[in-house]
């Protein structure tokens, strides 16, 4: 647990939150299929840009990259499930 806390503090709590919440949003849409996951992916990316531009004190590409990575992981993990249900 100590190693995990060190990693989180090294990466930054904000980036971990972006990763987790964006990934959760896309995975929540998986109940409705890949098309809805892609729609949520696009919406979250747009909202991330708006948040960084207008709501934060300074623009941070790292936050957007963390959100992208979280959503990408959620979509990649969905692909085997999607393939198995089509068989």
PDB file of N, CA and C in Angstrom:
ATOM      1  N   UNK A   1       0.820  -1.187   0.000  1.00  0.00           N
ATOM      2  CA  UNK A   1       0.000   0.000   0.000  1.00  0.00           C
ATOM      3  C   UNK A   1       0.863   1.250   0.000  1.00  0.00           C
ATOM      4  N   UNK A   2       1.994   1.170   0.660  1.00  0.00           N
ATOM      5  CA  UNK A   2       2.890   2.315   0.714  1.00  0.00           C
ATOM      6  C   UNK A   2       3.391   2.673  -0.688  1.00  0.00           C
ATOM      7  N   UNK A   3       3.683   1.643  -1.489  1.00  0.00           N
ATOM      8  CA  UNK A   3       4.155   1.878  -2.860  1.00  0.00           C
ATOM      9  C   UNK A   3       3.071   2.563  -3.695  1.00  0.00           C
ATOM     10  N   UNK A   4       1.820   2.132  -3.507  1.00  0.00           N
ATOM     11  CA  UNK A   4       0.718   2.737  -4.238  1.00  0.00           C
ATOM     12  C   UNK A   4       0.548   4.206  -3.849  1.00  0.00           C
ATOM     13  N   UNK A   5       0.633   4.503  -2.572  1.00  0.00           N
ATOM     14  CA  UNK A   5       0.540   5.896  -2.121  1.00  0.00           C
ATOM     15  C   UNK A   5       1.675   6.739  -2.683  1.00  0.00           C
ATOM     16  N   UNK A   6       2.867   6.173  -2.755  1.00  0.00           N
ATOM     17  CA  UNK A   6       3.999   6.904  -3.338  1.00  0.00           C
ATOM     18  C   UNK A   6       3.772   7.171  -4.811  1.00  0.00           C
ATOM     19  N   UNK A   7       3.244   6.182  -5.533  1.00  0.00           N
ATOM     20  CA  UNK A   7       2.969   6.353  -6.958  1.00  0.00           C
ATOM     21  C   UNK A   7       1.911   7.428  -7.176  1.00  0.00           C
ATOM     22  N   UNK A   8       0.840   7.386  -6.384  1.00  0.00           N
ATOM     23  CA  UNK A   8      -0.231   8.378  -6.534  1.00  0.00           C
ATOM     24  C   UNK A   8       0.274   9.783  -6.236  1.00  0.00           C
ATOM     25  N   UNK A   9       1.078   9.924  -5.195  1.00  0.00           N
ATOM     26  CA  UNK A   9       1.592  11.260  -4.881  1.00  0.00           C
ATOM     27  C   UNK A   9       2.609  11.726  -5.918  1.00  0.00           C
ATOM     28  N   UNK A  10       3.300  10.781  -6.553  1.00  0.00           N
ATOM     29  CA  UNK A  10       4.254  11.138  -7.611  1.00  0.00           C
ATOM     30  C   UNK A  10       3.517  11.601  -8.871  1.00  0.00           C
ATOM     31  N   UNK A  11       2.461  10.861  -9.249  1.00  0.00           N
ATOM     32  CA  UNK A  11       1.689  11.201 -10.440  1.00  0.00           C
ATOM     33  C   UNK A  11       0.814  12.424 -10.178  1.00  0.00           C
ATOM     34  N   UNK A  12       0.223  12.475  -9.020  1.00  0.00           N
ATOM     35  CA  UNK A  12      -0.668  13.577  -8.665  1.00  0.00           C
ATOM     36  C   UNK A  12      -2.091  13.094  -8.495  1.00  0.00           C
ATOM     37  N   UNK A  13      -2.714  13.517  -7.409  1.00  0.00           N
ATOM     38  CA  UNK A  13      -4.074  13.084  -7.117  1.00  0.00           C
ATOM     39  C   UNK A  13      -5.056  13.546  -8.187  1.00  0.00           C
ATOM     40  N   UNK A  14      -4.814  14.711  -8.745  1.00  0.00           N
ATOM     41  CA  UNK A  14      -5.709  15.247  -9.771  1.00  0.00           C
ATOM     42  C   UNK A  14      -5.707  14.360 -11.011  1.00  0.00           C
ATOM     43  N   UNK A  15      -4.552  13.918 -11.428  1.00  0.00           N
ATOM     44  CA  UNK A  15      -4.468  13.070 -12.613  1.00  0.00           C
ATOM     45  C   UNK A  15      -5.073  11.691 -12.362  1.00  0.00           C
ATOM     46  N   UNK A  16      -4.908  11.164 -11.169  1.00  0.00           N
ATOM     47  CA  UNK A  16      -5.526   9.882 -10.822  1.00  0.00           C
ATOM     48  C   UNK A  16      -7.047  10.018 -10.847  1.00  0.00           C
ATOM     49  N   UNK A  17      -7.560  11.136 -10.364  1.00  0.00           N
ATOM     50  CA  UNK A  17      -9.004  11.375 -10.391  1.00  0.00           C
ATOM     51  C   UNK A  17      -9.513  11.499 -11.826  1.00  0.00           C
ATOM     52  N   UNK A  18      -8.773  12.204 -12.683  1.00  0.00           N
ATOM     53  CA  UNK A  18      -9.158  12.312 -14.093  1.00  0.00           C
ATOM     54  C   UNK A  18      -9.196  10.928 -14.741  1.00  0.00           C
ATOM     55  N   UNK A  19      -8.167  10.123 -14.503  1.00  0.00           N
ATOM     56  CA  UNK A  19      -8.095   8.774 -15.049  1.00  0.00           C
ATOM     57  C   UNK A  19      -9.290   7.940 -14.590  1.00  0.00           C
ATOM     58  N   UNK A  20      -9.551   7.938 -13.292  1.00  0.00           N
ATOM     59  CA  UNK A  20     -10.597   7.090 -12.726  1.00  0.00           C
ATOM     60  C   UNK A  20     -11.996   7.525 -13.153  1.00  0.00           C
ATOM     61  N   UNK A  21     -12.283   8.806 -13.074  1.00  0.00           N
ATOM     62  CA  UNK A  21     -13.633   9.269 -13.386  1.00  0.00           C
ATOM     63  C   UNK A  21     -13.959   9.175 -14.879  1.00  0.00           C
ATOM     64  N   UNK A  22     -12.988   9.488 -15.724  1.00  0.00           N
ATOM     65  CA  UNK A  22     -13.225   9.375 -17.162  1.00  0.00           C
ATOM     66  C   UNK A  22     -13.384   7.916 -17.560  1.00  0.00           C
ATOM     67  N   UNK A  23     -12.558   7.049 -16.999  1.00  0.00           N
ATOM     68  CA  UNK A  23     -12.685   5.615 -17.277  1.00  0.00           C
ATOM     69  C   UNK A  23     -14.011   5.068 -16.791  1.00  0.00           C
ATOM     70  N   UNK A  24     -14.456   5.536 -15.613  1.00  0.00           N
ATOM     71  CA  UNK A  24     -15.745   5.099 -15.084  1.00  0.00           C
ATOM     72  C   UNK A  24     -16.882   5.546 -15.999  1.00  0.00           C
ATOM     73  N   UNK A  25     -16.831   6.764 -16.497  1.00  0.00           N
ATOM     74  CA  UNK A  25     -17.905   7.281 -17.359  1.00  0.00           C
ATOM     75  C   UNK A  25     -18.043   6.436 -18.618  1.00  0.00           C
ATOM     76  N   UNK A  26     -16.919   6.094 -19.231  1.00  0.00           N
ATOM     77  CA  UNK A  26     -16.965   5.289 -20.452  1.00  0.00           C
ATOM     78  C   UNK A  26     -17.409   3.860 -20.134  1.00  0.00           C
ATOM     79  N   UNK A  27     -16.924   3.296 -19.040  1.00  0.00           N
ATOM     80  CA  UNK A  27     -17.322   1.924 -18.723  1.00  0.00           C
ATOM     81  C   UNK A  27     -18.791   1.858 -18.307  1.00  0.00           C
ATOM     82  N   UNK A  28     -19.335   2.916 -17.731  1.00  0.00           N
ATOM     83  CA  UNK A  28     -20.760   2.937 -17.397  1.00  0.00           C
ATOM     84  C   UNK A  28     -21.615   2.906 -18.664  1.00  0.00           C
ATOM     85  N   UNK A  29     -21.105   3.479 -19.737  1.00  0.00           N
ATOM     86  CA  UNK A  29     -21.837   3.479 -21.006  1.00  0.00           C
ATOM     87  C   UNK A  29     -21.740   2.133 -21.714  1.00  0.00           C
ATOM     88  N   UNK A  30     -20.883   1.242 -21.239  1.00  0.00           N
ATOM     89  CA  UNK A  30     -20.710  -0.057 -21.912  1.00  0.00           C
ATOM     90  C   UNK A  30     -21.979  -0.905 -21.873  1.00  0.00           C
ATOM     91  N   UNK A  31     -22.863  -0.633 -20.950  1.00  0.00           N
ATOM     92  CA  UNK A  31     -24.129  -1.368 -20.887  1.00  0.00           C
ATOM     93  C   UNK A  31     -24.973  -1.127 -22.133  1.00  0.00           C
ATOM     94  N   UNK A  32     -24.721  -0.024 -22.825  1.00  0.00           N
ATOM     95  CA  UNK A  32     -25.492   0.331 -24.004  1.00  0.00           C
ATOM     96  C   UNK A  32     -24.750   0.075 -25.313  1.00  0.00           C
ATOM     97  N   UNK A  33     -23.528  -0.460 -25.234  1.00  0.00           N
ATOM     98  CA  UNK A  33     -22.784  -0.832 -26.432  1.00  0.00           C
ATOM     99  C   UNK A  33     -21.630   0.103 -26.742  1.00  0.00           C
ATOM    100  N   UNK A  34     -20.849  -0.340 -27.717  1.00  0.00           N
ATOM    101  CA  UNK A  34     -19.630   0.369 -28.082  1.00  0.00           C
ATOM    102  C   UNK A  34     -19.916   1.751 -28.655  1.00  0.00           C
ATOM    103  N   UNK A  35     -21.030   1.882 -29.373  1.00  0.00           N
ATOM    104  CA  UNK A  35     -21.377   3.187 -29.953  1.00  0.00           C
ATOM    105  C   UNK A  35     -21.551   4.234 -28.856  1.00  0.00           C
ATOM    106  N   UNK A  36     -22.230   3.878 -27.773  1.00  0.00           N
ATOM    107  CA  UNK A  36     -22.435   4.825 -26.679  1.00  0.00           C
ATOM    108  C   UNK A  36     -21.149   5.091 -25.928  1.00  0.00           C
ATOM    109  N   UNK A  37     -20.282   4.092 -25.873  1.00  0.00           N
ATOM    110  CA  UNK A  37     -18.979   4.320 -25.250  1.00  0.00           C
ATOM    111  C   UNK A  37     -18.205   5.371 -26.039  1.00  0.00           C
ATOM    112  N   UNK A  38     -18.269   5.294 -27.365  1.00  0.00           N
ATOM    113  CA  UNK A  38     -17.582   6.274 -28.206  1.00  0.00           C
ATOM    114  C   UNK A  38     -18.187   7.663 -28.049  1.00  0.00           C
ATOM    115  N   UNK A  39     -19.507   7.737 -27.910  1.00  0.00           N
ATOM    116  CA  UNK A  39     -20.167   9.029 -27.716  1.00  0.00           C
ATOM    117  C   UNK A  39     -19.743   9.649 -26.384  1.00  0.00           C
ATOM    118  N   UNK A  40     -19.740   8.836 -25.317  1.00  0.00           N
ATOM    119  CA  UNK A  40     -19.318   9.332 -24.002  1.00  0.00           C
ATOM    120  C   UNK A  40     -17.848   9.727 -24.041  1.00  0.00           C
ATOM    121  N   UNK A  41     -17.022   8.949 -24.738  1.00  0.00           N
ATOM    122  CA  UNK A  41     -15.602   9.261 -24.898  1.00  0.00           C
ATOM    123  C   UNK A  41     -15.436  10.660 -25.475  1.00  0.00           C
ATOM    124  N   UNK A  42     -16.153  10.936 -26.555  1.00  0.00           N
ATOM    125  CA  UNK A  42     -16.071  12.237 -27.212  1.00  0.00           C
ATOM    126  C   UNK A  42     -16.563  13.358 -26.298  1.00  0.00           C
ATOM    127  N   UNK A  43     -17.676  13.138 -25.627  1.00  0.00           N
ATOM    128  CA  UNK A  43     -18.221  14.157 -24.726  1.00  0.00           C
ATOM    129  C   UNK A  43     -17.275  14.457 -23.568  1.00  0.00           C
ATOM    130  N   UNK A  44     -16.676  13.418 -22.988  1.00  0.00           N
ATOM    131  CA  UNK A  44     -15.768  13.631 -21.868  1.00  0.00           C
ATOM    132  C   UNK A  44     -14.508  14.363 -22.328  1.00  0.00           C
ATOM    133  N   UNK A  45     -14.025  14.069 -23.517  1.00  0.00           N
ATOM    134  CA  UNK A  45     -12.855  14.792 -24.024  1.00  0.00           C
ATOM    135  C   UNK A  45     -13.175  16.270 -24.213  1.00  0.00           C
ATOM    136  N   UNK A  46     -14.345  16.565 -24.757  1.00  0.00           N
ATOM    137  CA  UNK A  46     -14.749  17.959 -24.946  1.00  0.00           C
ATOM    138  C   UNK A  46     -14.898  18.658 -23.594  1.00  0.00           C
ATOM    139  N   UNK A  47     -15.539  17.984 -22.638  1.00  0.00           N
ATOM    140  CA  UNK A  47     -15.701  18.565 -21.308  1.00  0.00           C
ATOM    141  C   UNK A  47     -14.362  18.750 -20.599  1.00  0.00           C
ATOM    142  N   UNK A  48     -13.425  17.834 -20.822  1.00  0.00           N
ATOM    143  CA  UNK A  48     -12.091  17.981 -20.223  1.00  0.00           C
ATOM    144  C   UNK A  48     -11.389  19.218 -20.762  1.00  0.00           C
ATOM    145  N   UNK A  49     -11.499  19.431 -22.068  1.00  0.00           N
ATOM    146  CA  UNK A  49     -10.893  20.627 -22.664  1.00  0.00           C
ATOM    147  C   UNK A  49     -11.541  21.904 -22.129  1.00  0.00           C
ATOM    148  N   UNK A  50     -12.870  21.909 -22.050  1.00  0.00           N
ATOM    149  CA  UNK A  50     -13.575  23.086 -21.532  1.00  0.00           C
ATOM    150  C   UNK A  50     -13.172  23.356 -20.086  1.00  0.00           C
ATOM    151  N   UNK A  51     -13.092  22.294 -19.280  1.00  0.00           N
ATOM    152  CA  UNK A  51     -12.700  22.448 -17.883  1.00  0.00           C
ATOM    153  C   UNK A  51     -11.304  23.040 -17.765  1.00  0.00           C
ATOM    154  N   UNK A  52     -10.369  22.516 -18.544  1.00  0.00           N
ATOM    155  CA  UNK A  52      -8.997  23.006 -18.473  1.00  0.00           C
ATOM    156  C   UNK A  52      -8.884  24.446 -18.970  1.00  0.00           C
ATOM    157  N   UNK A  53      -9.649  24.784 -20.002  1.00  0.00           N
ATOM    158  CA  UNK A  53      -9.560  26.135 -20.562  1.00  0.00           C
ATOM    159  C   UNK A  53     -10.218  27.184 -19.685  1.00  0.00           C
ATOM    160  N   UNK A  54     -11.392  26.873 -19.132  1.00  0.00           N
ATOM    161  CA  UNK A  54     -12.181  27.911 -18.491  1.00  0.00           C
ATOM    162  C   UNK A  54     -12.285  27.804 -16.973  1.00  0.00           C
ATOM    163  N   UNK A  55     -12.128  26.621 -16.399  1.00  0.00           N
ATOM    164  CA  UNK A  55     -12.358  26.470 -14.967  1.00  0.00           C
ATOM    165  C   UNK A  55     -11.086  26.353 -14.138  1.00  0.00           C
ATOM    166  N   UNK A  56     -10.011  25.882 -14.730  1.00  0.00           N
ATOM    167  CA  UNK A  56      -8.758  25.745 -13.987  1.00  0.00           C
ATOM    168  C   UNK A  56      -7.923  27.012 -14.101  1.00  0.00           C
ATOM    169  N   UNK A  57      -7.053  27.195 -13.124  1.00  0.00           N
ATOM    170  CA  UNK A  57      -6.170  28.365 -13.139  1.00  0.00           C
ATOM    171  C   UNK A  57      -5.144  28.287 -14.259  1.00  0.00           C
ATOM    172  N   UNK A  58      -4.622  27.076 -14.515  1.00  0.00           N
ATOM    173  CA  UNK A  58      -3.645  26.908 -15.590  1.00  0.00           C
ATOM    174  C   UNK A  58      -3.986  25.654 -16.391  1.00  0.00           C
ATOM    175  N   UNK A  59      -3.755  25.726 -17.683  1.00  0.00           N
ATOM    176  CA  UNK A  59      -4.053  24.612 -18.582  1.00  0.00           C
ATOM    177  C   UNK A  59      -3.018  23.517 -18.376  1.00  0.00           C
ATOM    178  N   UNK A  60      -3.471  22.268 -18.222  1.00  0.00           N
ATOM    179  CA  UNK A  60      -2.580  21.140 -17.980  1.00  0.00           C
ATOM    180  C   UNK A  60      -2.935  20.002 -18.928  1.00  0.00           C
ATOM    181  N   UNK A  61      -2.055  19.756 -19.900  1.00  0.00           N
ATOM    182  CA  UNK A  61      -2.266  18.659 -20.835  1.00  0.00           C
ATOM    183  C   UNK A  61      -2.226  17.309 -20.130  1.00  0.00           C
ATOM    184  N   UNK A  62      -1.546  17.245 -19.000  1.00  0.00           N
ATOM    185  CA  UNK A  62      -1.466  15.998 -18.247  1.00  0.00           C
ATOM    186  C   UNK A  62      -2.821  15.516 -17.764  1.00  0.00           C
ATOM    187  N   UNK A  63      -3.684  16.447 -17.369  1.00  0.00           N
ATOM    188  CA  UNK A  63      -5.032  16.082 -16.939  1.00  0.00           C
ATOM    189  C   UNK A  63      -5.837  15.506 -18.105  1.00  0.00           C
ATOM    190  N   UNK A  64      -5.700  16.115 -19.255  1.00  0.00           N
ATOM    191  CA  UNK A  64      -6.419  15.634 -20.435  1.00  0.00           C
ATOM    192  C   UNK A  64      -5.864  14.279 -20.863  1.00  0.00           C
ATOM    193  N   UNK A  65      -4.553  14.123 -20.805  1.00  0.00           N
ATOM    194  CA  UNK A  65      -3.943  12.837 -21.154  1.00  0.00           C
ATOM    195  C   UNK A  65      -4.373  11.745 -20.176  1.00  0.00           C
ATOM    196  N   UNK A  66      -4.487  12.068 -18.893  1.00  0.00           N
ATOM    197  CA  UNK A  66      -4.923  11.080 -17.906  1.00  0.00           C
ATOM    198  C   UNK A  66      -6.370  10.666 -18.176  1.00  0.00           C
ATOM    199  N   UNK A  67      -7.222  11.616 -18.507  1.00  0.00           N
ATOM    200  CA  UNK A  67      -8.618  11.290 -18.836  1.00  0.00           C
ATOM    201  C   UNK A  67      -8.675  10.422 -20.090  1.00  0.00           C
ATOM    202  N   UNK A  68      -7.895  10.782 -21.102  1.00  0.00           N
ATOM    203  CA  UNK A  68      -7.854   9.989 -22.333  1.00  0.00           C
ATOM    204  C   UNK A  68      -7.393   8.564 -22.046  1.00  0.00           C
ATOM    205  N   UNK A  69      -6.357   8.439 -21.252  1.00  0.00           N
ATOM    206  CA  UNK A  69      -5.827   7.118 -20.938  1.00  0.00           C
ATOM    207  C   UNK A  69      -6.846   6.279 -20.168  1.00  0.00           C
ATOM    208  N   UNK A  70      -7.551   6.879 -19.216  1.00  0.00           N
ATOM    209  CA  UNK A  70      -8.581   6.151 -18.481  1.00  0.00           C
ATOM    210  C   UNK A  70      -9.698   5.662 -19.384  1.00  0.00           C
ATOM    211  N   UNK A  71     -10.132   6.510 -20.304  1.00  0.00           N
ATOM    212  CA  UNK A  71     -11.192   6.110 -21.231  1.00  0.00           C
ATOM    213  C   UNK A  71     -10.702   5.060 -22.215  1.00  0.00           C
ATOM    214  N   UNK A  72      -9.457   5.204 -22.658  1.00  0.00           N
ATOM    215  CA  UNK A  72      -8.879   4.235 -23.587  1.00  0.00           C
ATOM    216  C   UNK A  72      -8.791   2.852 -22.941  1.00  0.00           C
ATOM    217  N   UNK A  73      -8.354   2.810 -21.700  1.00  0.00           N
ATOM    218  CA  UNK A  73      -8.263   1.534 -20.979  1.00  0.00           C
ATOM    219  C   UNK A  73      -9.649   0.906 -20.850  1.00  0.00           C
ATOM    220  N   UNK A  74     -10.663   1.698 -20.517  1.00  0.00           N
ATOM    221  CA  UNK A  74     -12.016   1.175 -20.392  1.00  0.00           C
ATOM    222  C   UNK A  74     -12.507   0.596 -21.713  1.00  0.00           C
ATOM    223  N   UNK A  75     -12.214   1.266 -22.818  1.00  0.00           N
ATOM    224  CA  UNK A  75     -12.653   0.772 -24.126  1.00  0.00           C
ATOM    225  C   UNK A  75     -11.896  -0.486 -24.526  1.00  0.00           C
ATOM    226  N   UNK A  76     -10.606  -0.524 -24.269  1.00  0.00           N
ATOM    227  CA  UNK A  76      -9.814  -1.707 -24.625  1.00  0.00           C
ATOM    228  C   UNK A  76     -10.260  -2.913 -23.803  1.00  0.00           C
ATOM    229  N   UNK A  77     -10.575  -2.712 -22.540  1.00  0.00           N
ATOM    230  CA  UNK A  77     -11.039  -3.819 -21.712  1.00  0.00           C
ATOM    231  C   UNK A  77     -12.426  -4.300 -22.120  1.00  0.00           C
ATOM    232  N   UNK A  78     -13.198  -3.473 -22.795  1.00  0.00           N
ATOM    233  CA  UNK A  78     -14.530  -3.848 -23.258  1.00  0.00           C
ATOM    234  C   UNK A  78     -14.470  -4.721 -24.507  1.00  0.00           C
ATOM    235  N   UNK A  79     -13.439  -4.600 -25.315  1.00  0.00           N
ATOM    236  CA  UNK A  79     -13.363  -5.297 -26.598  1.00  0.00           C
ATOM    237  C   UNK A  79     -13.467  -6.817 -26.449  1.00  0.00           C
ATOM    238  N   UNK A  80     -12.725  -7.474 -25.532  1.00  0.00           N
ATOM    239  CA  UNK A  80     -12.907  -8.931 -25.415  1.00  0.00           C
ATOM    240  C   UNK A  80     -14.331  -9.328 -25.022  1.00  0.00           C
ATOM    241  N   UNK A  81     -14.965  -8.559 -24.149  1.00  0.00           N
ATOM    242  CA  UNK A  81     -16.356  -8.841 -23.767  1.00  0.00           C
ATOM    243  C   UNK A  81     -17.279  -8.728 -24.985  1.00  0.00           C
ATOM    244  N   UNK A  82     -17.084  -7.704 -25.780  1.00  0.00           N
ATOM    245  CA  UNK A  82     -17.902  -7.477 -26.954  1.00  0.00           C
ATOM    246  C   UNK A  82     -17.719  -8.615 -27.951  1.00  0.00           C
ATOM    247  N   UNK A  83     -16.500  -9.075 -28.130  1.00  0.00           N
ATOM    248  CA  UNK A  83     -16.233 -10.167 -29.063  1.00  0.00           C
ATOM    249  C   UNK A  83     -16.874 -11.454 -28.566  1.00  0.00           C
ATOM    250  N   UNK A  84     -16.783 -11.724 -27.261  1.00  0.00           N
ATOM    251  CA  UNK A  84     -17.336 -12.950 -26.711  1.00  0.00           C
ATOM    252  C   UNK A  84     -18.859 -12.979 -26.785  1.00  0.00           C
ATOM    253  N   UNK A  85     -19.506 -11.829 -26.669  1.00  0.00           N
ATOM    254  CA  UNK A  85     -20.975 -11.826 -26.735  1.00  0.00           C
ATOM    255  C   UNK A  85     -21.470 -11.962 -28.160  1.00  0.00           C
ATOM    256  N   UNK A  86     -20.633 -11.706 -29.149  1.00  0.00           N
ATOM    257  CA  UNK A  86     -21.040 -11.861 -30.543  1.00  0.00           C
ATOM    258  C   UNK A  86     -20.909 -13.286 -31.040  1.00  0.00           C
ATOM    259  N   UNK A  87     -20.236 -14.129 -30.301  1.00  0.00           N
ATOM    260  CA  UNK A  87     -20.028 -15.520 -30.736  1.00  0.00           C
ATOM    261  C   UNK A  87     -21.266 -16.353 -30.623  1.00  0.00           C
TER     262      UNK A  87
END
